[in-house]
Coordinates of C-alpha atoms (C1' of nucleotides) in Angstrom, one line a residue:
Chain A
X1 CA 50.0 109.2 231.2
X2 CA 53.5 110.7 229.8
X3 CA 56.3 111.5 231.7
X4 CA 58.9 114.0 230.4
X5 CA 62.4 114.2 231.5
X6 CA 62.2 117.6 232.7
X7 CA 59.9 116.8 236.1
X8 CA 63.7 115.6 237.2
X9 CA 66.2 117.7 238.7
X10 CA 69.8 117.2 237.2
X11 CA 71.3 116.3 239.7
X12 CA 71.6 112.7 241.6
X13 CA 69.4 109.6 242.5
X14 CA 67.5 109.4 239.6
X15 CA 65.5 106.4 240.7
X16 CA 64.2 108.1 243.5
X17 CA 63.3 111.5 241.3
X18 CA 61.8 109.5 238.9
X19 CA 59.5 106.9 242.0
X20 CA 58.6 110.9 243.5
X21 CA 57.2 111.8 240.2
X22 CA 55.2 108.9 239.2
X23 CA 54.0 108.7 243.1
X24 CA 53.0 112.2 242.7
X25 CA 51.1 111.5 240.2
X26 CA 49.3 108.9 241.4
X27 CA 48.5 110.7 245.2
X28 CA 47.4 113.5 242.9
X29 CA 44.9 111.7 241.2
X30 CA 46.3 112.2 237.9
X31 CA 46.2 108.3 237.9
X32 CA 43.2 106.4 238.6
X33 CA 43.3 102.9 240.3
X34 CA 44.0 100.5 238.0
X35 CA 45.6 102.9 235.2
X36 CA 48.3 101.1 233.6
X37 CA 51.7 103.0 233.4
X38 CA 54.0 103.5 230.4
X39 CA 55.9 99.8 229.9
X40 CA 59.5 100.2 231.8
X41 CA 61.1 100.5 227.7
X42 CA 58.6 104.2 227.6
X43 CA 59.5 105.0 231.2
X44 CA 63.0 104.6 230.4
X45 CA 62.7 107.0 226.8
X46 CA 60.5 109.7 228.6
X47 CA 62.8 110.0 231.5
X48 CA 66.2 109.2 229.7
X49 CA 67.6 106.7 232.0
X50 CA 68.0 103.1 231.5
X51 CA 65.7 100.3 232.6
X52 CA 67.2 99.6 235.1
X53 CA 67.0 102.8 236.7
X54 CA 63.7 102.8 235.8
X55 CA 62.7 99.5 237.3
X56 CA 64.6 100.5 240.7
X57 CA 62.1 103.2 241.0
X58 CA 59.0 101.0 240.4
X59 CA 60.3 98.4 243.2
X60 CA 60.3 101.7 245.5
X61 CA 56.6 102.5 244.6
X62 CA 55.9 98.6 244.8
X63 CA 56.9 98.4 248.4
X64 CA 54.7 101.2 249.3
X65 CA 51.8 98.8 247.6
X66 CA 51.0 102.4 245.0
X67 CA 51.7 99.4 242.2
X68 CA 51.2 96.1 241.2
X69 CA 53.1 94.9 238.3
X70 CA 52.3 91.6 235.9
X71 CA 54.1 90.2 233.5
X72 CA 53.0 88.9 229.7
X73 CA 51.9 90.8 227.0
X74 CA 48.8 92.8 228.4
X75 CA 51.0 93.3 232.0
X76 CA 53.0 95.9 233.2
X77 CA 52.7 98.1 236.3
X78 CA 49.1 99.3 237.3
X79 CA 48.3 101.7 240.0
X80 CA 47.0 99.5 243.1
X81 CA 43.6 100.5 244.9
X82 CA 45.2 100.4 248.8
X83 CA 43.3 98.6 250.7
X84 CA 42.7 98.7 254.4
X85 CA 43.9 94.8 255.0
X86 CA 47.8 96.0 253.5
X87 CA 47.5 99.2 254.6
X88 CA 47.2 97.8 258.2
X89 CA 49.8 95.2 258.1
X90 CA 52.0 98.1 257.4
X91 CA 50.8 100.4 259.5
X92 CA 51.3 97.8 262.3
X93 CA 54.8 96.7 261.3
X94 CA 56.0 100.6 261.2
X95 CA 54.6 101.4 264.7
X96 CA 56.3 98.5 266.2
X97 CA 59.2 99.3 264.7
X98 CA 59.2 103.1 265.8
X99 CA 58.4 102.1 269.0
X100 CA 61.2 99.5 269.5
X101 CA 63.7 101.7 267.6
X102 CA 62.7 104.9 269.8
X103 CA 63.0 103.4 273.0
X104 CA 59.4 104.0 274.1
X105 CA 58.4 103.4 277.2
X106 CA 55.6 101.2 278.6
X107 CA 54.0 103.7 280.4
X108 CA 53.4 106.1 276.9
X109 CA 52.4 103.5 274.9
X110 CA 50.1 102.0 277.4
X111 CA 48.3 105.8 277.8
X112 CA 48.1 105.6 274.2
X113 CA 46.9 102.7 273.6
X114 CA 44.2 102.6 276.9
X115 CA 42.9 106.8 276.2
X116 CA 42.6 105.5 272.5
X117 CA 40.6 102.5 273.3
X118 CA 38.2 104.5 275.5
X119 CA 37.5 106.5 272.7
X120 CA 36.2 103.9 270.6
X121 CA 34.5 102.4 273.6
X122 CA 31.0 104.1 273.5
X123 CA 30.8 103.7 269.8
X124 CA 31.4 100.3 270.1
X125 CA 28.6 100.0 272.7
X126 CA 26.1 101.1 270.4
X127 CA 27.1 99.3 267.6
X128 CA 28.9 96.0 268.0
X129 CA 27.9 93.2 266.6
X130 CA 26.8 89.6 268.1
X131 CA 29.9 88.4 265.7
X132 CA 32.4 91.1 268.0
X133 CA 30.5 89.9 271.3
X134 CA 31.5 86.5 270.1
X135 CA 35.2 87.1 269.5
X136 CA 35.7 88.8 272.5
X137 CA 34.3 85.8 274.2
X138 CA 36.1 83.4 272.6
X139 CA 39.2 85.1 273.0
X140 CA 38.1 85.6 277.2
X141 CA 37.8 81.7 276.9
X142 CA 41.3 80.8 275.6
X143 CA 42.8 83.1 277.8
X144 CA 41.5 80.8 280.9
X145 CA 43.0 78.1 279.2
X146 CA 45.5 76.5 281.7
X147 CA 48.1 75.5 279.6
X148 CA 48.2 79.0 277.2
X149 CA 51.9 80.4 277.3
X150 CA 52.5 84.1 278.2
X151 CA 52.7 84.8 274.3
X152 CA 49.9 83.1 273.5
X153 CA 48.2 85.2 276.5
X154 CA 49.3 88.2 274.7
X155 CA 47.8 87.4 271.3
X156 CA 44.4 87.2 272.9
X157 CA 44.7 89.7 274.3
X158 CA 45.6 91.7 271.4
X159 CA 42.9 90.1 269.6
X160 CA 40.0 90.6 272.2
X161 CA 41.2 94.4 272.0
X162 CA 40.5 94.5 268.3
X163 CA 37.6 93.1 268.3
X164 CA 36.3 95.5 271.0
X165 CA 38.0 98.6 268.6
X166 CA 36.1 96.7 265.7
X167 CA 32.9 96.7 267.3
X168 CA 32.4 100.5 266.5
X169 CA 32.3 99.7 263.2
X170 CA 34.4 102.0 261.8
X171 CA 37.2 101.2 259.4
X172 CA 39.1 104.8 260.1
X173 CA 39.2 104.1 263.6
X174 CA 40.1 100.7 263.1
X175 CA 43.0 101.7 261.2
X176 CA 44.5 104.0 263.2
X177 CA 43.9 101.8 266.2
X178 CA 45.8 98.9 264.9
X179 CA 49.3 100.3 265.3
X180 CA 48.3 101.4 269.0
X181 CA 47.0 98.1 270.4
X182 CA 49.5 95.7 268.2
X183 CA 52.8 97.8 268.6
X184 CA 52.3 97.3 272.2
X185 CA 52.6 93.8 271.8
X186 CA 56.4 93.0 272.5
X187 CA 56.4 95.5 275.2
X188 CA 53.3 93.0 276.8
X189 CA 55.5 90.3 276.0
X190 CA 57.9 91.3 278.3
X191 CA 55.7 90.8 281.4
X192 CA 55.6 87.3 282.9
X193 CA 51.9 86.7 283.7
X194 CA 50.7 85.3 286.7
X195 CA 47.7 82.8 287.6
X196 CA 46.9 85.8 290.1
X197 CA 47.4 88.2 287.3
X198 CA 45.6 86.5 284.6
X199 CA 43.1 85.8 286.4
X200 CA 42.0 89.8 287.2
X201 CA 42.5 90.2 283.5
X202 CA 40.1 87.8 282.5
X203 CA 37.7 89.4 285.0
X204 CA 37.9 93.1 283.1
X205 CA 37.3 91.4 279.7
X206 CA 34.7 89.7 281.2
X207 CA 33.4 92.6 282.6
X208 CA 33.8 94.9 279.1
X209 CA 32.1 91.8 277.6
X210 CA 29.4 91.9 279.6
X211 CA 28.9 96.0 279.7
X212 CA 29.3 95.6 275.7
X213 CA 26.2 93.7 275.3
X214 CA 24.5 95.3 277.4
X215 CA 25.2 98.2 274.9
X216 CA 26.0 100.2 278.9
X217 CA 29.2 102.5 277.4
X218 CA 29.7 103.8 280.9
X219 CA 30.6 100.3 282.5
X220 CA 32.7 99.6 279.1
X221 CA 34.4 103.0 280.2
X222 CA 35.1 102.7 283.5
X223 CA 36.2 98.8 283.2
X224 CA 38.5 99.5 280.7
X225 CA 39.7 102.6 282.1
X226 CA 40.5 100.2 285.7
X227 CA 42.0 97.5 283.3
X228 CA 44.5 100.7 281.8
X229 CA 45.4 101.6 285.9
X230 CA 46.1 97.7 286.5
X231 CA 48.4 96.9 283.1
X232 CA 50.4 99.9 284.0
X233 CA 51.0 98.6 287.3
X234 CA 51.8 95.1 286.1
X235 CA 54.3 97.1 283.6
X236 CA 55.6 98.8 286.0
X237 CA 56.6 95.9 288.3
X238 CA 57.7 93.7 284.9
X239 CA 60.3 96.8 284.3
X240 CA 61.4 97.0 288.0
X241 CA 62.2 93.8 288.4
X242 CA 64.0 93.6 284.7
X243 CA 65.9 97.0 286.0
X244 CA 66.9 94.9 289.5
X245 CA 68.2 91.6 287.2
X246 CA 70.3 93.6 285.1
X247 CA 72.0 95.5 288.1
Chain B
X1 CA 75.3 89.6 259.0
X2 CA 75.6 86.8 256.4
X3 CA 72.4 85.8 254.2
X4 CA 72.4 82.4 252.6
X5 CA 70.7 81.6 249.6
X6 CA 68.7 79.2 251.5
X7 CA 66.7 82.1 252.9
X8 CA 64.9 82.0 249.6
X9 CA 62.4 79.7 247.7
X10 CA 63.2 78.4 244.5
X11 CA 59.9 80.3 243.3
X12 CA 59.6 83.6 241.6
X13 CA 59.9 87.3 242.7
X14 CA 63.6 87.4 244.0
X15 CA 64.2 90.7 244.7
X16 CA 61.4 90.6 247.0
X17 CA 62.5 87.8 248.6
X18 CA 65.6 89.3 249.3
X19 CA 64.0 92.6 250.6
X20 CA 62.0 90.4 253.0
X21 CA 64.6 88.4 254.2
X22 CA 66.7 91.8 255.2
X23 CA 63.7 93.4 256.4
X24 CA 63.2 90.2 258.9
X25 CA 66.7 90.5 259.8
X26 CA 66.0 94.0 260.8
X27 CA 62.5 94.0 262.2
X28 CA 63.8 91.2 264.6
X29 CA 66.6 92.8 265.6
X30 CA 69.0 90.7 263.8
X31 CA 70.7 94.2 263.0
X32 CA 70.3 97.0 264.7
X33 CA 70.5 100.7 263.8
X34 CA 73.7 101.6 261.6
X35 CA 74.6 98.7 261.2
X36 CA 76.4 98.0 258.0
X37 CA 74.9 95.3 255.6
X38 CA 77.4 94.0 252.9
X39 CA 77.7 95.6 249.8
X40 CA 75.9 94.7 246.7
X41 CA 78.7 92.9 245.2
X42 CA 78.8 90.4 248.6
X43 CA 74.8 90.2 248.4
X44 CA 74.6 89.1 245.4
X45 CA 77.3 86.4 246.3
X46 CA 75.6 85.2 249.5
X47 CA 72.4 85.2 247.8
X48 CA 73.6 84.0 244.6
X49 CA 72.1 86.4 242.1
X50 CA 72.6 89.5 240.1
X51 CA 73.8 92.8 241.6
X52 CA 70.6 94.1 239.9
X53 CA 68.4 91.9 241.5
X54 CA 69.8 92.7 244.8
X55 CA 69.9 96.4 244.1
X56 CA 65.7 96.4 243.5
X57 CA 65.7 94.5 246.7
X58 CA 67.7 97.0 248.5
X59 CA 65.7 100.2 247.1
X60 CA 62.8 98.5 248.2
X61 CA 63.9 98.5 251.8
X62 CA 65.2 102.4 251.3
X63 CA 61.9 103.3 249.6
X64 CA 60.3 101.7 253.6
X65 CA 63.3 103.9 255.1
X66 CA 64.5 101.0 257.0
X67 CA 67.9 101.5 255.2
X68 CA 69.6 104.1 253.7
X69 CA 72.8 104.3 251.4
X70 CA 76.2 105.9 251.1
X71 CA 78.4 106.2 247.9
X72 CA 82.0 105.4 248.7
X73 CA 84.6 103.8 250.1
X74 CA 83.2 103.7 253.7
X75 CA 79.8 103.9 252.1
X76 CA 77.3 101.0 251.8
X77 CA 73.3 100.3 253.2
X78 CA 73.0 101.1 256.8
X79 CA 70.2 100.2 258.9
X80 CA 68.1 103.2 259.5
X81 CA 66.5 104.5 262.6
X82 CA 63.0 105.4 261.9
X83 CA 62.2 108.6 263.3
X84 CA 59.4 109.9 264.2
X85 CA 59.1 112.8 261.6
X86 CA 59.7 110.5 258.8
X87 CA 57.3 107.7 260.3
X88 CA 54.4 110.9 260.5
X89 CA 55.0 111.8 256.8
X90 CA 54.4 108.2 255.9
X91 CA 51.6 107.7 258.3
X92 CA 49.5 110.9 256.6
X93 CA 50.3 110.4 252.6
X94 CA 49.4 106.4 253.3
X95 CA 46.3 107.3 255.5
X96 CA 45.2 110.5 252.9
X97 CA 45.3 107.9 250.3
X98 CA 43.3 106.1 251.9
X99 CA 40.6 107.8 252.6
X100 CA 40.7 108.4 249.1
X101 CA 41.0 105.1 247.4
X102 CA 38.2 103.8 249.2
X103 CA 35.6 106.5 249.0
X104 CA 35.2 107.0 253.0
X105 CA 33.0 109.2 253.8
X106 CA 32.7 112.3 255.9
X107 CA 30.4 110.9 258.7
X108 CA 32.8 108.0 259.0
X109 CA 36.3 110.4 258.9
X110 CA 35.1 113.0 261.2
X111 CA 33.5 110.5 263.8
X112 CA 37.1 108.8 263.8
X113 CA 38.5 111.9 264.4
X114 CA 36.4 113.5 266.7
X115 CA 36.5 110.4 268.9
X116 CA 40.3 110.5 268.9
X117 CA 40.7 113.9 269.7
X118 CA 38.6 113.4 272.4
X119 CA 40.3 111.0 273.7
X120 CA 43.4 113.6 273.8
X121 CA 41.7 115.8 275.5
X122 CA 42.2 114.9 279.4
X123 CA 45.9 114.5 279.0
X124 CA 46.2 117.4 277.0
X125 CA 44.5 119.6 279.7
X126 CA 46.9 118.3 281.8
X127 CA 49.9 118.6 280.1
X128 CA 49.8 121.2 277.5
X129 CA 52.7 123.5 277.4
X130 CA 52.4 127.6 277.0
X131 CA 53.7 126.4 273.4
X132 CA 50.5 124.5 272.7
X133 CA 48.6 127.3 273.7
X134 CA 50.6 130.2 271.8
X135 CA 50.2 127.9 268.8
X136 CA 46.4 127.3 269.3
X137 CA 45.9 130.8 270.0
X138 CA 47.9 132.1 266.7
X139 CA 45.9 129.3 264.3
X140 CA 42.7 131.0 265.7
X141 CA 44.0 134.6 264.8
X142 CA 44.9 133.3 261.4
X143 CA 41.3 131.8 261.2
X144 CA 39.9 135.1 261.8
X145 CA 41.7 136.9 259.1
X146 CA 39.4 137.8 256.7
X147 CA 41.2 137.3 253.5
X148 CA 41.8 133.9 254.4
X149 CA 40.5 131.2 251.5
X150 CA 39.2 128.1 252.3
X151 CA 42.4 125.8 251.8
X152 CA 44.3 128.1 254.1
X153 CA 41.7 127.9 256.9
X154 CA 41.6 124.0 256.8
X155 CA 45.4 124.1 256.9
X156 CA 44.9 126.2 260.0
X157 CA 42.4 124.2 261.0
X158 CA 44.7 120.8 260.9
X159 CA 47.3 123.3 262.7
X160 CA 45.3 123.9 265.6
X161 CA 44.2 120.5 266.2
X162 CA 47.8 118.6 266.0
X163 CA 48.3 121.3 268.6
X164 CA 45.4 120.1 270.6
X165 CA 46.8 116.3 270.3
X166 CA 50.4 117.5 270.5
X167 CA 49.6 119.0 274.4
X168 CA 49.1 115.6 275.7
X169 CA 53.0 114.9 275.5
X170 CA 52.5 111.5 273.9
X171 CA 54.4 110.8 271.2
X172 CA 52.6 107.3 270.6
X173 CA 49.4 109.1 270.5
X174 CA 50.4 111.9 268.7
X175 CA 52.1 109.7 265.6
X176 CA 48.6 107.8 265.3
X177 CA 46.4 110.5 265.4
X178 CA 48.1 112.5 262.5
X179 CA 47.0 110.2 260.1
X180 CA 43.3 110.7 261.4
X181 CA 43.5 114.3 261.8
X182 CA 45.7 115.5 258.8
X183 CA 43.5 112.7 256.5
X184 CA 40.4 114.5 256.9
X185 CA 41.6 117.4 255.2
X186 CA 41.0 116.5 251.7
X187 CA 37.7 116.1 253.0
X188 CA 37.1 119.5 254.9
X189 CA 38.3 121.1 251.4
X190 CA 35.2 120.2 249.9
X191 CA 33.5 122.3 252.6
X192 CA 32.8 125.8 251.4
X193 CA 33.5 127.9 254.3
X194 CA 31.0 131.0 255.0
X195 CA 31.6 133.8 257.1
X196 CA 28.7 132.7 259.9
X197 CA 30.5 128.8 260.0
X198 CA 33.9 130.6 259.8
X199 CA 33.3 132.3 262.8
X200 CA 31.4 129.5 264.4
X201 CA 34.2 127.3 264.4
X202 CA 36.3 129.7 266.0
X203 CA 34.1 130.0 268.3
X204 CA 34.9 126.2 269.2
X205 CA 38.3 126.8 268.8
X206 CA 38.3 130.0 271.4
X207 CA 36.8 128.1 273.7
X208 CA 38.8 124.9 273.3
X209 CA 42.1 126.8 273.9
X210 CA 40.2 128.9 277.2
X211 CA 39.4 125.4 278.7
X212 CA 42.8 124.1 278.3
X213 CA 44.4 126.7 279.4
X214 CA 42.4 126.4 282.8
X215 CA 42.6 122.5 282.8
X216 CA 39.4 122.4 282.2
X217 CA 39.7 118.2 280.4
X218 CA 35.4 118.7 280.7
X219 CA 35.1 122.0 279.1
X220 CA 37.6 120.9 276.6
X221 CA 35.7 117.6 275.7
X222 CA 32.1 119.3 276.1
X223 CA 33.3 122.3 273.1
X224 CA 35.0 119.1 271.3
X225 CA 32.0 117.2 271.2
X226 CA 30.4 120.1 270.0
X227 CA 32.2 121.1 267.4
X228 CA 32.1 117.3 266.2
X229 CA 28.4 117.8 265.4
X230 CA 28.7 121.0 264.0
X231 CA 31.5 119.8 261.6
X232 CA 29.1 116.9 260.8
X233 CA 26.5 119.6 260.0
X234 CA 28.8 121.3 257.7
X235 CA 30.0 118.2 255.8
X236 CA 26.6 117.0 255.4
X237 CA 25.5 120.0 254.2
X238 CA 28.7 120.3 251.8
X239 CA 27.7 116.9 249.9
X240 CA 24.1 116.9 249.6
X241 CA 25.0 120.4 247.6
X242 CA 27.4 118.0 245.7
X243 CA 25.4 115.7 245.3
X244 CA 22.1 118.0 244.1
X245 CA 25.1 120.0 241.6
X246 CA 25.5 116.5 240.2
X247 CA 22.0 115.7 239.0
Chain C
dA1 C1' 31.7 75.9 212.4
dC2 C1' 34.1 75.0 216.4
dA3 C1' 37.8 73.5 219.2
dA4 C1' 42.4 72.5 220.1
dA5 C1' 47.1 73.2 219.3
dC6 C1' 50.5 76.2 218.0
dC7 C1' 52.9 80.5 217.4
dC8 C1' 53.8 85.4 218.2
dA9 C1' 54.5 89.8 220.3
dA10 C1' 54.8 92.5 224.4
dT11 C1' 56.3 92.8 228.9
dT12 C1' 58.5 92.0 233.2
dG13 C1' 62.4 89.4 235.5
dT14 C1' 67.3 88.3 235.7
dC15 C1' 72.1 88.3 234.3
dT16 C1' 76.6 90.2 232.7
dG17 C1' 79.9 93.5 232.2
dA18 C1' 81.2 98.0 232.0
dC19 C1' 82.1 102.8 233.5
dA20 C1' 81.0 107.0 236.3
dA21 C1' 81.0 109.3 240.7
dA22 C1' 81.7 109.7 245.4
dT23 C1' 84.5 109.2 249.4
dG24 C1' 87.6 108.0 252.9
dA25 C1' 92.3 106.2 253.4
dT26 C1' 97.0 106.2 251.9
dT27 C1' 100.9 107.9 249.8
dT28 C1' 103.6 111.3 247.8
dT29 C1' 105.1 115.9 247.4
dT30 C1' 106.2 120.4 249.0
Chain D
dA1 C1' 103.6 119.1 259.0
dA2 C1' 100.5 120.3 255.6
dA3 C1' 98.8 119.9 251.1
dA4 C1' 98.2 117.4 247.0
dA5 C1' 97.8 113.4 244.4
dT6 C1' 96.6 108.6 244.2
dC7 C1' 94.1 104.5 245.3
dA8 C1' 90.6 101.2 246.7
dT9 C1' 85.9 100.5 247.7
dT10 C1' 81.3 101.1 247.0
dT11 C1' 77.0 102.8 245.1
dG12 C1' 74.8 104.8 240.8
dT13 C1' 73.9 104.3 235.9
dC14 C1' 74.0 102.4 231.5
dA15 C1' 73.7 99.0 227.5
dG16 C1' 72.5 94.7 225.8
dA17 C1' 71.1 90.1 226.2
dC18 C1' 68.1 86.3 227.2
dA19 C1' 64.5 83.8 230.1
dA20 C1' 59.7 83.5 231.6
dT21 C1' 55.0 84.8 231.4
dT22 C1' 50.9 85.7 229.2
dG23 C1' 47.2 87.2 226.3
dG24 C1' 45.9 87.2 221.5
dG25 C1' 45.9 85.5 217.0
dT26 C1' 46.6 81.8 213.5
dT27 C1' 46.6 77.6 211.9
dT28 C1' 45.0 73.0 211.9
dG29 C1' 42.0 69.0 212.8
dT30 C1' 37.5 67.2 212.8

DNA sequence: ACAAACCCAATTGTCTGACAAATGATTTTT
DNA sequence: AAAAATCATTTGTCAGACAATTGGGTTTGT
């Protein structure tokens, strides 16, 4: 792979030119995964900038996980395959973010999240496995634990809720789920959970369990679409009374 | 905001160290939007290292748009609200690549999308604006153009059905569908397109927009869930020719 | 012949110091 | 008072140096 100076415009922020036209070229295929680029000393002749300038670039293209870069003799910077496990752990930290620094409010992410859900719901009936099944009952288990704090209630719950998404078995669904069900996280966190409130929760996972393994997609449905009506209300009432506090 | 050096490990990697500890501060709200974070020069005291070292950090953050950077007197890194558009154009290239990286397959792509959009579909029959519509309705007059080649009609295609998800007024929902709805397109562009599918789909398409327009969330899913298996048809059809080229 | 120790070259990681360019604030001039 | 010049601050870029890592080759010991 050669770079020449001229895929650069003359004008300013070179690093960033110069990350746009090696990331071009690897979205483009023009790179394979695992291709080795030019060491930073080439980069920095076939461009004409320093290495510095050079290297700035590759940290951009490093923090979007398109390289890896090793040091040593045979090292350098090789194009990274992306794979699902990093490209969810991003995909997850951006939604929360855009959510948090957008102001969303519970009831749009909680549609979201809940008419997203339901879509994976009768896939997941047909196809989850007794390893999901197992999850979601382990999760339903430490939820009724007495002593479990209102975060630690929240984790389970985000985790019986990907395991459920999970169950369909399919990795594109479970990818672009993830930022729906875990950037609604700190907005759960928000709500103060009652024995009384727990308590129904535990009784719509049960009941999802149950439907689940009995591979019945309506029930799945029609719990989880009761279980979206009752969150919203306990949202509803956790923003109220945070609205009356503030007064 | 004041960093310490002790925010790092003695260990290796120190720009991206630094990056992380800045990101943390951000992500938990340690800073907030445009917020100032010291200049290089101070960073590098407080941290105790190079201004190059903390300038690789900082383009790392920039190249995640969490901060961006102004030259000059008043100038410096500013914490960056993530907005949606820019979040989207992430969301797509990341979930494109993918799809690509890892060799998904059509099956898997268009049930994840299908399933999605389906999910959309009650909310958007509620909701969708004479926008949604006019756009929906002008995608399927540019479908029906006959000079049309194939790349254009998947563009439309993608057009029309960010519409679709668009109409249900959900931002949340609409940011995590793009990547499962514009992702598929590399895919539908190995689809030759003939006249009879051509007009098939729009077919689907006519009758998706008639049903939204008349609220109709069952007629809407119905011609979805059609046009799903057709699609599937399609793609199926589109590799085993691949495949059969390639012996 | 084989293995261990050593050395070597390539490459990234970090540091230092310098200057250019942008940009808002300040001061001087008209 | 307005315009122009100057200044101080900050990011952008460059050049050169050295440290650290790492795989490959070379020598040496047996």
């Amino acid at each position: 792979m050669i770079f020449m100076k001229t895929d650069l415009e003359q004008n300013r922020d070179l690093s960033a030119q110069i990350a746009k036209a090696i990331r071009d070229a690897i979205i483009t295929g023009e790179m394979n995964t695992d291709d080795r680029l030019p060491s930073e000393a080439e980069l920095a002749d076939q461009f004409n900038v320093s290495r510095s300038t050079v290297r700035e670039a590759l940290k951009r293209l490093a923090a979007q996980n398109l390289i890896r870069t090793r040091r040593g003799a045979t090292g350098g910077a090789f194009v990274h395959r992306l794979s699902y496990a990093e490209a969810y752990a991003d995909h997850i930290t951006t939604s929360t973010l855009l959510l948090s620094m957008n102001a969303v409010d519970f009831e749009t992410a909680c549609e979201a999240r809940f008419a997203l859900e339901r879509a994976c719901a009768p896939l997941s009936a047909t196809r989850r496995s007794p390893d999901h099944l197992a999850t979601m009952r382990a999760e339903v288990h430490r939820q009724s634990q007495p002593g479990l704090s209102d975060e630690g209630f929240c984790d389970s719950d985000v985790a019986f809720h990907r395991a459920l998404v999970d169950g369909a078995a399919n990795p594109v669904l479970s990818y672009q789920l993830a930022g729906a069900v875990e950037a609604m996280q700190p907005l759960m966190n928000m709500i103060t959970f009652t024995a009384r409130s727990r308590e129904a929760i535990i009784a719509f996972h049960t009941r999802i369990t149950d439907a689940l393994e009995a591979h019945d997609a309506d029930g799945v449905d029609t719990a989880l679409s009761e279980l979206a009506r009752y969150t919203l209300g306990l949202g509803q009432k956790a923003m109220a009374a945070r609205a009356a506090h503030r007064r």
